[in-house]
GROMACS .gro file of C-alpha atoms in nm:
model
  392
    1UNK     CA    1   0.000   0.000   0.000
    2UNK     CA    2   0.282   0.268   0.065
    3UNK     CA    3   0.485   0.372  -0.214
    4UNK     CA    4   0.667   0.678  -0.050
    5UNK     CA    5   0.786   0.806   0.274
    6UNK     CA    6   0.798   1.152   0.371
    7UNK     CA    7   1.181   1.274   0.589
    8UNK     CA    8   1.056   1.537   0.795
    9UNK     CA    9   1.307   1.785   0.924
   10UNK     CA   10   1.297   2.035   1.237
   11UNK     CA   11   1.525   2.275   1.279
   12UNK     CA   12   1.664   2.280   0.906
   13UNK     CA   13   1.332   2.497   0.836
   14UNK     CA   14   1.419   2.833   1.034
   15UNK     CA   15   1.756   2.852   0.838
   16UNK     CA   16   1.605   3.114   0.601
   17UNK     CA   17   1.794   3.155   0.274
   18UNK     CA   18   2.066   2.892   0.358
   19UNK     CA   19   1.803   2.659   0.407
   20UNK     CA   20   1.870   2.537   0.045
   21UNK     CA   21   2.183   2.413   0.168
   22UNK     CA   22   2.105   2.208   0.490
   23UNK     CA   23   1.810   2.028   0.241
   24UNK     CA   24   2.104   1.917  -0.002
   25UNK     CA   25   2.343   1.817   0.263
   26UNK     CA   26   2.001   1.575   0.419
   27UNK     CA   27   1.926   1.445   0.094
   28UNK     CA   28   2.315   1.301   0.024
   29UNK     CA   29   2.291   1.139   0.396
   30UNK     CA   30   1.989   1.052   0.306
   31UNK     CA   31   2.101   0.808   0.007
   32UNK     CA   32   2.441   0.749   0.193
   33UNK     CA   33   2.237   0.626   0.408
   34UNK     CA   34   2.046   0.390   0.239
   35UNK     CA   35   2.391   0.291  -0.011
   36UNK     CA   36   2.379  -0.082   0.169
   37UNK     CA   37   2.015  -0.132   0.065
   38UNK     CA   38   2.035   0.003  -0.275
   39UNK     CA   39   1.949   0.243  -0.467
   40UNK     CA   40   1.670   0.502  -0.414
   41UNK     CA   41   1.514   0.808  -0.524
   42UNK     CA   42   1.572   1.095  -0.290
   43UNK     CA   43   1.418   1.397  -0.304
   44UNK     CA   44   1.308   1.758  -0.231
   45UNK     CA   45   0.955   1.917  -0.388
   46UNK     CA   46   0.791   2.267  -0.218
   47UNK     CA   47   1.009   2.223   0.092
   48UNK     CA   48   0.960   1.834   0.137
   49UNK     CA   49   1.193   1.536   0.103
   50UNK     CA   50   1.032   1.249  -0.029
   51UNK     CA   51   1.172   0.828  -0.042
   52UNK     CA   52   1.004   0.687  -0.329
   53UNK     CA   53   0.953   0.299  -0.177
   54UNK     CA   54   0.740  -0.002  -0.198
   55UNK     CA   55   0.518  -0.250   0.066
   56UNK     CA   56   0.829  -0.471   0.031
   57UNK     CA   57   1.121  -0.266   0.210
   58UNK     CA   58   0.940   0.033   0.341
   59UNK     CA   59   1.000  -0.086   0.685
   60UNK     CA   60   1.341  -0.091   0.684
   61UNK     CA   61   1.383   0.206   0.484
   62UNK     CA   62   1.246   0.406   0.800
   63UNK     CA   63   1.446   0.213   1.013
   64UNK     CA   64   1.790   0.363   0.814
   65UNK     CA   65   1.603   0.695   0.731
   66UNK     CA   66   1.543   0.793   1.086
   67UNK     CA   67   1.903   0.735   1.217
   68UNK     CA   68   2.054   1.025   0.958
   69UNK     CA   69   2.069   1.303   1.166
   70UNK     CA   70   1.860   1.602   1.059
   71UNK     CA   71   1.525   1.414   1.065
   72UNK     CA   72   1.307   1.491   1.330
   73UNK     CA   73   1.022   1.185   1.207
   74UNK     CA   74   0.954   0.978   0.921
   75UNK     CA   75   0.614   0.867   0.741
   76UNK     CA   76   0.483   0.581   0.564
   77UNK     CA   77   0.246   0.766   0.302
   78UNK     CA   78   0.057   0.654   0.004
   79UNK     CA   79   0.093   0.909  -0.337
   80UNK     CA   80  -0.138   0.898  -0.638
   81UNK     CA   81  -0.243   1.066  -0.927
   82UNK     CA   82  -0.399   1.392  -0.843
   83UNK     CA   83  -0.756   1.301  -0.816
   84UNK     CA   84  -1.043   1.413  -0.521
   85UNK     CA   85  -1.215   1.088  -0.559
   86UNK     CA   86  -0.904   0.890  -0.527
   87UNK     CA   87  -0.788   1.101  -0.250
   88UNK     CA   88  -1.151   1.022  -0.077
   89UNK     CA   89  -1.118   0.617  -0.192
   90UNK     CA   90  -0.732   0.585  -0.040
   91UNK     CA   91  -0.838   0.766   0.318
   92UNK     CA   92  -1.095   0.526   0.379
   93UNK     CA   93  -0.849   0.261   0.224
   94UNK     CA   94  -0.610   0.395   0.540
   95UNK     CA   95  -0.844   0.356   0.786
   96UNK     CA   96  -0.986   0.040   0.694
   97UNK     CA   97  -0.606  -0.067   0.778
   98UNK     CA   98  -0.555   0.121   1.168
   99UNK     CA   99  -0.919  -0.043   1.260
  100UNK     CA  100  -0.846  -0.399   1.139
  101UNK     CA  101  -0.526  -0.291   1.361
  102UNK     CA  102  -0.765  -0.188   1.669
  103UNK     CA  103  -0.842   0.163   1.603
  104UNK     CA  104  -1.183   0.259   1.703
  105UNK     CA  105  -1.185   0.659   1.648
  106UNK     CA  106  -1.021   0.832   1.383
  107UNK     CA  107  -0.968   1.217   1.291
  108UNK     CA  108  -0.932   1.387   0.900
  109UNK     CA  109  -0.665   1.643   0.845
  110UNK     CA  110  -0.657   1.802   0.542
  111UNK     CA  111  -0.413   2.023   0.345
  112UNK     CA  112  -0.489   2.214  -0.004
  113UNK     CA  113  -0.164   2.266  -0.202
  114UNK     CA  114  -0.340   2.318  -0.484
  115UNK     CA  115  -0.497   2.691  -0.426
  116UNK     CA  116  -0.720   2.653  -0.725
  117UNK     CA  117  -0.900   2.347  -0.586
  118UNK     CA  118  -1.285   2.491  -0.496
  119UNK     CA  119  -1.271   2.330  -0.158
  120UNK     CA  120  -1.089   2.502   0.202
  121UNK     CA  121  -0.878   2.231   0.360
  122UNK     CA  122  -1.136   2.299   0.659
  123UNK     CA  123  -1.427   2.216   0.370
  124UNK     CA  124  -1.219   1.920   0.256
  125UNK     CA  125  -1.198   1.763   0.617
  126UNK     CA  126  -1.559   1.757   0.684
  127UNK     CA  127  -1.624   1.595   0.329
  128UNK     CA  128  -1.352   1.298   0.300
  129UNK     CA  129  -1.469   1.252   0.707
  130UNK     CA  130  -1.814   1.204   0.609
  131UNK     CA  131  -1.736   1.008   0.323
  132UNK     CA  132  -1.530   0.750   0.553
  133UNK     CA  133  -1.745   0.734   0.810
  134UNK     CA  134  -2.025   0.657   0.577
  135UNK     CA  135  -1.838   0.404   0.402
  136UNK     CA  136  -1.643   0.241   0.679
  137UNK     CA  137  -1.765  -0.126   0.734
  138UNK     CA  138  -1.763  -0.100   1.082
  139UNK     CA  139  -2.081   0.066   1.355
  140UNK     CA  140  -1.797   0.080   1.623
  141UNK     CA  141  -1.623   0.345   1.431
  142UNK     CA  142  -1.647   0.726   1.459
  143UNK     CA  143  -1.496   1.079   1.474
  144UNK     CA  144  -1.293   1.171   1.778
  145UNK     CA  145  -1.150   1.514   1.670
  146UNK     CA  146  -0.974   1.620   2.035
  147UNK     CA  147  -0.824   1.273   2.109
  148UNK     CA  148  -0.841   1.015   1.822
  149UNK     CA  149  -0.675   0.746   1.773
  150UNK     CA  150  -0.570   0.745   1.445
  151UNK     CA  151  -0.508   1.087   1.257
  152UNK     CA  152  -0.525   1.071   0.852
  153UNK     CA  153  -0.375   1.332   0.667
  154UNK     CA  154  -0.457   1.429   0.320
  155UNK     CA  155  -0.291   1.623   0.053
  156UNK     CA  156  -0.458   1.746  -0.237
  157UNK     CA  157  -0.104   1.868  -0.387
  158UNK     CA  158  -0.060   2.022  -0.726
  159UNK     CA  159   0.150   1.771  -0.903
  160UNK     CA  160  -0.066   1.450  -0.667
  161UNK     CA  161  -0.255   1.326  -0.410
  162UNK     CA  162  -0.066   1.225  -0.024
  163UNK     CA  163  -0.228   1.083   0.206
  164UNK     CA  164  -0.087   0.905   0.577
  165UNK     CA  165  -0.109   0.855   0.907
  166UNK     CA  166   0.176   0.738   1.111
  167UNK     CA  167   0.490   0.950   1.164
  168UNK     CA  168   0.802   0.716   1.323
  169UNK     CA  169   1.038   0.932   1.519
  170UNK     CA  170   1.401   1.008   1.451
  171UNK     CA  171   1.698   1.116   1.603
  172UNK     CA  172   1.666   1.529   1.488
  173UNK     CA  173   1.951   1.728   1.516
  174UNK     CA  174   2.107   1.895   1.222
  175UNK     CA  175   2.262   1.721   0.877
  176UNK     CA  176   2.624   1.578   0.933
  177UNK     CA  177   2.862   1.766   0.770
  178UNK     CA  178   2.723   2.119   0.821
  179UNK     CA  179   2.916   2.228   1.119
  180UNK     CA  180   3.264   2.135   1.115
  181UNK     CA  181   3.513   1.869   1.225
  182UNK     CA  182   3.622   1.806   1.557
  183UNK     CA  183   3.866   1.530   1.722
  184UNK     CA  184   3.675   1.286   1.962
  185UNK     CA  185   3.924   1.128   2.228
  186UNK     CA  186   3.774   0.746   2.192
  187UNK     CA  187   3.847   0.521   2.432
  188UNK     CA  188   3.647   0.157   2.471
  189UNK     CA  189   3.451   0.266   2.785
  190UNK     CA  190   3.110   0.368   2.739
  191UNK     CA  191   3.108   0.733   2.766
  192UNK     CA  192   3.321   0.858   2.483
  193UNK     CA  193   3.096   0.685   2.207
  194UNK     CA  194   2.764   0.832   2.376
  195UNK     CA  195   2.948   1.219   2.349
  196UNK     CA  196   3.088   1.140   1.968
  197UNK     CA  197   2.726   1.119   1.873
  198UNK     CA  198   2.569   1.359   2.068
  199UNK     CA  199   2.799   1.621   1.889
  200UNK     CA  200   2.796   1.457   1.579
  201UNK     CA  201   2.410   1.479   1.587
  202UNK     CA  202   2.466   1.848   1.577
  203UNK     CA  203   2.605   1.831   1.236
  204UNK     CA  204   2.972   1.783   1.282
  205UNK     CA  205   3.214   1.581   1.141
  206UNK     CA  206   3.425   1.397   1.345
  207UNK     CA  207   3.785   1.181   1.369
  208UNK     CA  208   3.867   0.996   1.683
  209UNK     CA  209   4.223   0.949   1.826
  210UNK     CA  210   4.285   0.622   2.061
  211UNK     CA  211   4.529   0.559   2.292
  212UNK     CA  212   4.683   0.226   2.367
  213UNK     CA  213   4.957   0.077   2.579
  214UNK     CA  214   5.043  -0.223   2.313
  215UNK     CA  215   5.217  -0.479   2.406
  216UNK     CA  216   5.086  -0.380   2.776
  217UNK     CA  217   4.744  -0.405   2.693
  218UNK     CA  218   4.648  -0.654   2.430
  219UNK     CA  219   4.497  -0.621   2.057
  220UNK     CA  220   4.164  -0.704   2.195
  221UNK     CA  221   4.145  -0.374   2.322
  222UNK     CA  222   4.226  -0.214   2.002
  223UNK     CA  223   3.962  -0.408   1.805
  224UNK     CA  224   3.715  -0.301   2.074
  225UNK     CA  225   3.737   0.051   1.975
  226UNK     CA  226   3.759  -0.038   1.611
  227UNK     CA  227   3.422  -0.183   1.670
  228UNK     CA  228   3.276   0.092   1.840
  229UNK     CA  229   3.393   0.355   1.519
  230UNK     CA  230   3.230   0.089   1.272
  231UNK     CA  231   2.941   0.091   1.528
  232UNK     CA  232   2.948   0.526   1.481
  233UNK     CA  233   2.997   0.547   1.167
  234UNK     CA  234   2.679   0.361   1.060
  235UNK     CA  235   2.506   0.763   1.170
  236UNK     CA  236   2.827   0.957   1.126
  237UNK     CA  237   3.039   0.786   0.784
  238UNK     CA  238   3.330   0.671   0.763
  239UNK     CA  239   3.572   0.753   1.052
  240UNK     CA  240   3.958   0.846   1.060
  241UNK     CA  241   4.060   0.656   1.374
  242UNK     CA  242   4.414   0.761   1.453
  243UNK     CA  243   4.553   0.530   1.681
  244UNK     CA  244   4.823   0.634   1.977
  245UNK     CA  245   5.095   0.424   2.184
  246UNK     CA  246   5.117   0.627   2.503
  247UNK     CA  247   5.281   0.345   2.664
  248UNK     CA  248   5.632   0.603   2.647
  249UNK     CA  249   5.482   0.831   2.824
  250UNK     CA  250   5.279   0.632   3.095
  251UNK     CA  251   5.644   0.530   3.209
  252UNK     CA  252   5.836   0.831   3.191
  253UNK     CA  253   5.516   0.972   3.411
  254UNK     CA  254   5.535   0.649   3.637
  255UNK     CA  255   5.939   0.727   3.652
  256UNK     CA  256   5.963   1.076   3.739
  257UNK     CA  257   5.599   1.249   3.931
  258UNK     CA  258   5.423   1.162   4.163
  259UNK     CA  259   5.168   0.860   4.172
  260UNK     CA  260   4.892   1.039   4.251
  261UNK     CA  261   4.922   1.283   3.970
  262UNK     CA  262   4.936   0.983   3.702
  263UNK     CA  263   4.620   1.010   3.553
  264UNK     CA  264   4.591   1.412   3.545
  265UNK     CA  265   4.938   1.396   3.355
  266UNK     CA  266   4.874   1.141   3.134
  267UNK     CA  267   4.536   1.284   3.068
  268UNK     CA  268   4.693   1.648   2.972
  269UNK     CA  269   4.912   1.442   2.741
  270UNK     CA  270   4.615   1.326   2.587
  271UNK     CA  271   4.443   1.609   2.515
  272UNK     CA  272   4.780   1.740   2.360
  273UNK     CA  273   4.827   1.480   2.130
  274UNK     CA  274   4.458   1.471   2.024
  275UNK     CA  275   4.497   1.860   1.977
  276UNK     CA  276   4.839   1.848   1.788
  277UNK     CA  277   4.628   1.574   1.505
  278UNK     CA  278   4.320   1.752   1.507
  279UNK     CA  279   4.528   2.092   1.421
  280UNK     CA  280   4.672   1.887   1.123
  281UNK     CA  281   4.319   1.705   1.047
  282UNK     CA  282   4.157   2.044   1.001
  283UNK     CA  283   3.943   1.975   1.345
  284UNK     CA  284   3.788   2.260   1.506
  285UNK     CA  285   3.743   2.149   1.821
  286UNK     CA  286   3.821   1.799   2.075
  287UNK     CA  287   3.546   1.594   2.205
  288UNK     CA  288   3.586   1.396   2.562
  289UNK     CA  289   3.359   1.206   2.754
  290UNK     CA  290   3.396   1.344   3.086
  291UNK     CA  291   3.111   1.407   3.328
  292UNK     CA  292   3.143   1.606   3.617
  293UNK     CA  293   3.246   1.364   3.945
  294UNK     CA  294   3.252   1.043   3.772
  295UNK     CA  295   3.547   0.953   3.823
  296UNK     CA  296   3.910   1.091   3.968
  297UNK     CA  297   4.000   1.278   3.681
  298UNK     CA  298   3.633   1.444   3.596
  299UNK     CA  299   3.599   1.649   3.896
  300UNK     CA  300   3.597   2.038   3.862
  301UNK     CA  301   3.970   2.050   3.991
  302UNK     CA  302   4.070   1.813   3.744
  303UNK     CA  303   3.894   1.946   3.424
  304UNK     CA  304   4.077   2.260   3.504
  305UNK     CA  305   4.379   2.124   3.481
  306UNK     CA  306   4.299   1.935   3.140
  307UNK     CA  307   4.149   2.212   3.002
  308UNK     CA  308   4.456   2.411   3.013
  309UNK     CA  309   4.673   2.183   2.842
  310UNK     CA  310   4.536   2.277   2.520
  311UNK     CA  311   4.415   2.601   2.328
  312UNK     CA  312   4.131   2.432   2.102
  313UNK     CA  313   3.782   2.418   2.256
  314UNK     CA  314   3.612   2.107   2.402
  315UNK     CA  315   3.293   1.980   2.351
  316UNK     CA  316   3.188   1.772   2.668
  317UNK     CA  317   2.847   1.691   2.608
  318UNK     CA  318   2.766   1.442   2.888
  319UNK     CA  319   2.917   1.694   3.125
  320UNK     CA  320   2.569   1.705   3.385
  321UNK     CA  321   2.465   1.352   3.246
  322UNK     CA  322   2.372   1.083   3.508
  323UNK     CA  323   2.529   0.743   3.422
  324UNK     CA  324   2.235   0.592   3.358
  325UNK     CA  325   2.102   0.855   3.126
  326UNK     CA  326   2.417   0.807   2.936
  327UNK     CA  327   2.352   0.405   2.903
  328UNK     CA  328   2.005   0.451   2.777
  329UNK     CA  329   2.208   0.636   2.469
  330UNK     CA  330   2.469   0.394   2.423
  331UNK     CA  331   2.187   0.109   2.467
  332UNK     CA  332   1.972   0.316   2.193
  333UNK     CA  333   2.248   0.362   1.928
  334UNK     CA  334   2.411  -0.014   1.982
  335UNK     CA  335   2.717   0.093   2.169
  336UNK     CA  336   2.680  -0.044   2.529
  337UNK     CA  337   2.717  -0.355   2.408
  338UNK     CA  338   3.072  -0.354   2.297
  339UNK     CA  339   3.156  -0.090   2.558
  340UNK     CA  340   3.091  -0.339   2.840
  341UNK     CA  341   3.325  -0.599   2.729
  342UNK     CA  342   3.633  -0.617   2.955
  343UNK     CA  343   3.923  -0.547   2.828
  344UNK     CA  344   4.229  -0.326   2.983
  345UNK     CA  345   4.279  -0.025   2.839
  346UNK     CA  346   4.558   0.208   2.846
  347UNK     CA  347   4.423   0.466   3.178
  348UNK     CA  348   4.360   0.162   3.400
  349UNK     CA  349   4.726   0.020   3.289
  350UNK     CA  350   4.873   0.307   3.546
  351UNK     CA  351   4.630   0.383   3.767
  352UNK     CA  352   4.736   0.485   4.098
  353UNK     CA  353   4.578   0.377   4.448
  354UNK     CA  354   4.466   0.664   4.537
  355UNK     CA  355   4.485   0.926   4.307
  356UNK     CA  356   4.488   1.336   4.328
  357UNK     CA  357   4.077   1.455   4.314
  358UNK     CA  358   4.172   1.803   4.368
  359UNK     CA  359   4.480   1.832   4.172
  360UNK     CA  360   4.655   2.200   4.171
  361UNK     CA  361   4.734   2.341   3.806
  362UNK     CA  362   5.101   2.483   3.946
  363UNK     CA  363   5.153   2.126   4.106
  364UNK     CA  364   5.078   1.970   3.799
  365UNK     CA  365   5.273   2.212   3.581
  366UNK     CA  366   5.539   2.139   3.809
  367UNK     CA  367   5.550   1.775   3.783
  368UNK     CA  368   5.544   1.857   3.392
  369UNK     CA  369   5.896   1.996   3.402
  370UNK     CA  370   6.012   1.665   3.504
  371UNK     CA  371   5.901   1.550   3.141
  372UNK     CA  372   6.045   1.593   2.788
  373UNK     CA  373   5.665   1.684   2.679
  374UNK     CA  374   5.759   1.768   2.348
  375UNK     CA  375   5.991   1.498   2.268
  376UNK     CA  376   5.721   1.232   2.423
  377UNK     CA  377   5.447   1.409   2.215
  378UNK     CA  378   5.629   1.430   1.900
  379UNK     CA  379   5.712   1.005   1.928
  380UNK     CA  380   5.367   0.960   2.005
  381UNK     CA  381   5.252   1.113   1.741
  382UNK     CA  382   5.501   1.012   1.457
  383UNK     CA  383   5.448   0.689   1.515
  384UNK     CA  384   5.092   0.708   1.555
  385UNK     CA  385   4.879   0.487   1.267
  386UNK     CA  386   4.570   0.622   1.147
  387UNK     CA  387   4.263   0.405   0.976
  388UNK     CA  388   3.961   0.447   0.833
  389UNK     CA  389   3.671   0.304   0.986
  390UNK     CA  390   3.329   0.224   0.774
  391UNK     CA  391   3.027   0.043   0.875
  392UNK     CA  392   2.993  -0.167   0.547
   0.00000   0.00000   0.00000
């Protein structure tokens, strides 16, 4: 019965004379989108973006369609030649459907694209609801206009005839690609992931940077984050995951400061190194994971002292997050899964007993001298290995 589904967008309408643009940019995530499934016919007409599909795959067509970020819902409709009676014929045809499926009451919204067509879209209402309701096979059945069950919308367009009722919800936000690059600090926990998208969902590009202890920690590690970029880049593209031995620095750290100061130091490294790639990657911006008091190195004393390792903003999007708000994310966009198997990774590898929750900038900056930083940052990062990441 459905031949077409309709990619409704939210905020991508206020954009004013740009909004040209942000359509465009939806349309090619649109059919990046769908790439695995084939090929489909995307596109725009009076400020709509239209699917053409079939009762075969419509399904999963929404499925894919709602995940590109910049759609704020997605519906199943069925278009025909332009035609009143038709229009009339296919609305009962609708309903007929949602009462075999349990509806009981049922509402008619109209909408008259075609200004020449005699009829109001307040006139048109009352006449296709009669017509149903008169035609409907069923006594149990009848007009609820304040809370019905099932609302059917029909469009008496220029070109055709539209007509649906269900509208499957999707992730918003703006179209990828729209607002920049930035470098996400991805490690294998289940934070970092969750904060990639969120900003991603915004409309910006991202690369992630991952740092390892190999031989320390094992490969197992490594293929845990490679799985979580695949996992990513199924709503974001293909990722550049650059990929960072900090297993140098961790002992020249260990060596030479204080234990308690481990993971603040190694953590300023971090941000350093991810800042140094994403100035050469064209990134505007780092992403982290952090949320304040969740662990040592998140309180407010601590993100002071990471923040002023580095010059280029961060985005820190689960920053007042409760954990479990943060789960139901990573549960919702097939993360958690991979995030919760155990494997070392690289912060845990030195982690002291009892480390500094109120760490002192001068203290740290201190310790620093202690440190070749540039030497350690420049080895790190020349022999750093960078991949790209897709989710076919």
């Amino acid at each position: 019965m459905y031949n077409i589904l309709i990619a409704k967008y939210g905020e991508i309408g206020v954009k004013g004379k740009n909004r040209y643009i942000f359509e465009n940019k939806l349309i090619r995530n649109i059919r990046n989108m769908l790439k695995s499934m084939g090929k489909f016919n995307v596109y725009k007409e009076y400020g709509r973006i239209y699917i053409d599909v079939d009762d075969s795959n419509y399904k999963e067509v929404i499925d894919e369609v709602r995940k590109v970020f910049g759609v704020v819902g997605v519906c199943p409709a069925i278009k025909k030649e332009k035609d009143y009676e038709v229009l009339k014929e296919t609305a009962l045809k609708m309903l007929e459907e949602k009462v075999e499926e349990g509806a009981r009451t049922f509402k008619i919204e109209s909408k008259r694209g075609d200004k020449t067509f005699p009829m109001t879209s307040q006139e048109m209402s009352i006449d296709i609801g009669g017509y149903v309701l008169s035609n409907i096979n069923n006594p149990e059945v009848r007009v609820d206009v304040r809370k019905p069950q099932v609302k059917i919308t029909c469009e008496y367009r220029k070109e055709h005839i539209l007509v649906y009722a269900d509208s499957v919800e999707a992730y918003g936000g703006l179209p990828l690609g729209t607002n920049g690059k930035a470098m996400t600090l991805l490690s294998g926990g289940i934070d970092s992931p969750v904060a990639s998208w969120l900003v991603a969902k915004r409309g910006v590009d991202i690369e992630a940077v991952h740092f390892h202890s190999y031989p320390f920690t094992n490969e197992r590690s490594q293929e845990k984050v490679r799985e979580l970029a695949r996992i990513l880049s199924k709503y974001c593209g293909p990722i550049k995951l650059h990929m960072v031995n900090t297993l140098d620095i961790q002992k020249a750290i260990a060596e030479n400061c204080n234990e308690e100061e481990t993971t603040i130091l190694s953590r300023r490294f971090m941000m350093r190194i991810a800042e140094e790639i994403g100035k050469k990657r064209y990134c505007d911006a780092l992403i982290t994971g952090e949320s304040i008091g969740q662990v040592a190195s998140q309180t407010m004393q601590g993100i002071v002292c990471t923040n002023a390792s580095v010059s280029m903003p961060v985005f820190r999007p689960l920053i007042a997050m409760d954990k479990v708000d943060i789960i139901k994310t990573a549960e919702e966009i097939g993360t958690y899964e991979t995030s919760i198997i155990p494997e070392a990774d690289c912060c845990s590898l030195f982690s002291p007993k009892k480390p500094v929750t109120k760490p002192k900038l001068e203290r740290i900056e201190k310790s620093e001298k202690k440190l070749d930083v540039e030497g350690l940052i420049k080895s790190a990062i020349d022999n750093s290995v960078m991949e790209t990441i897709s989710y076919e």
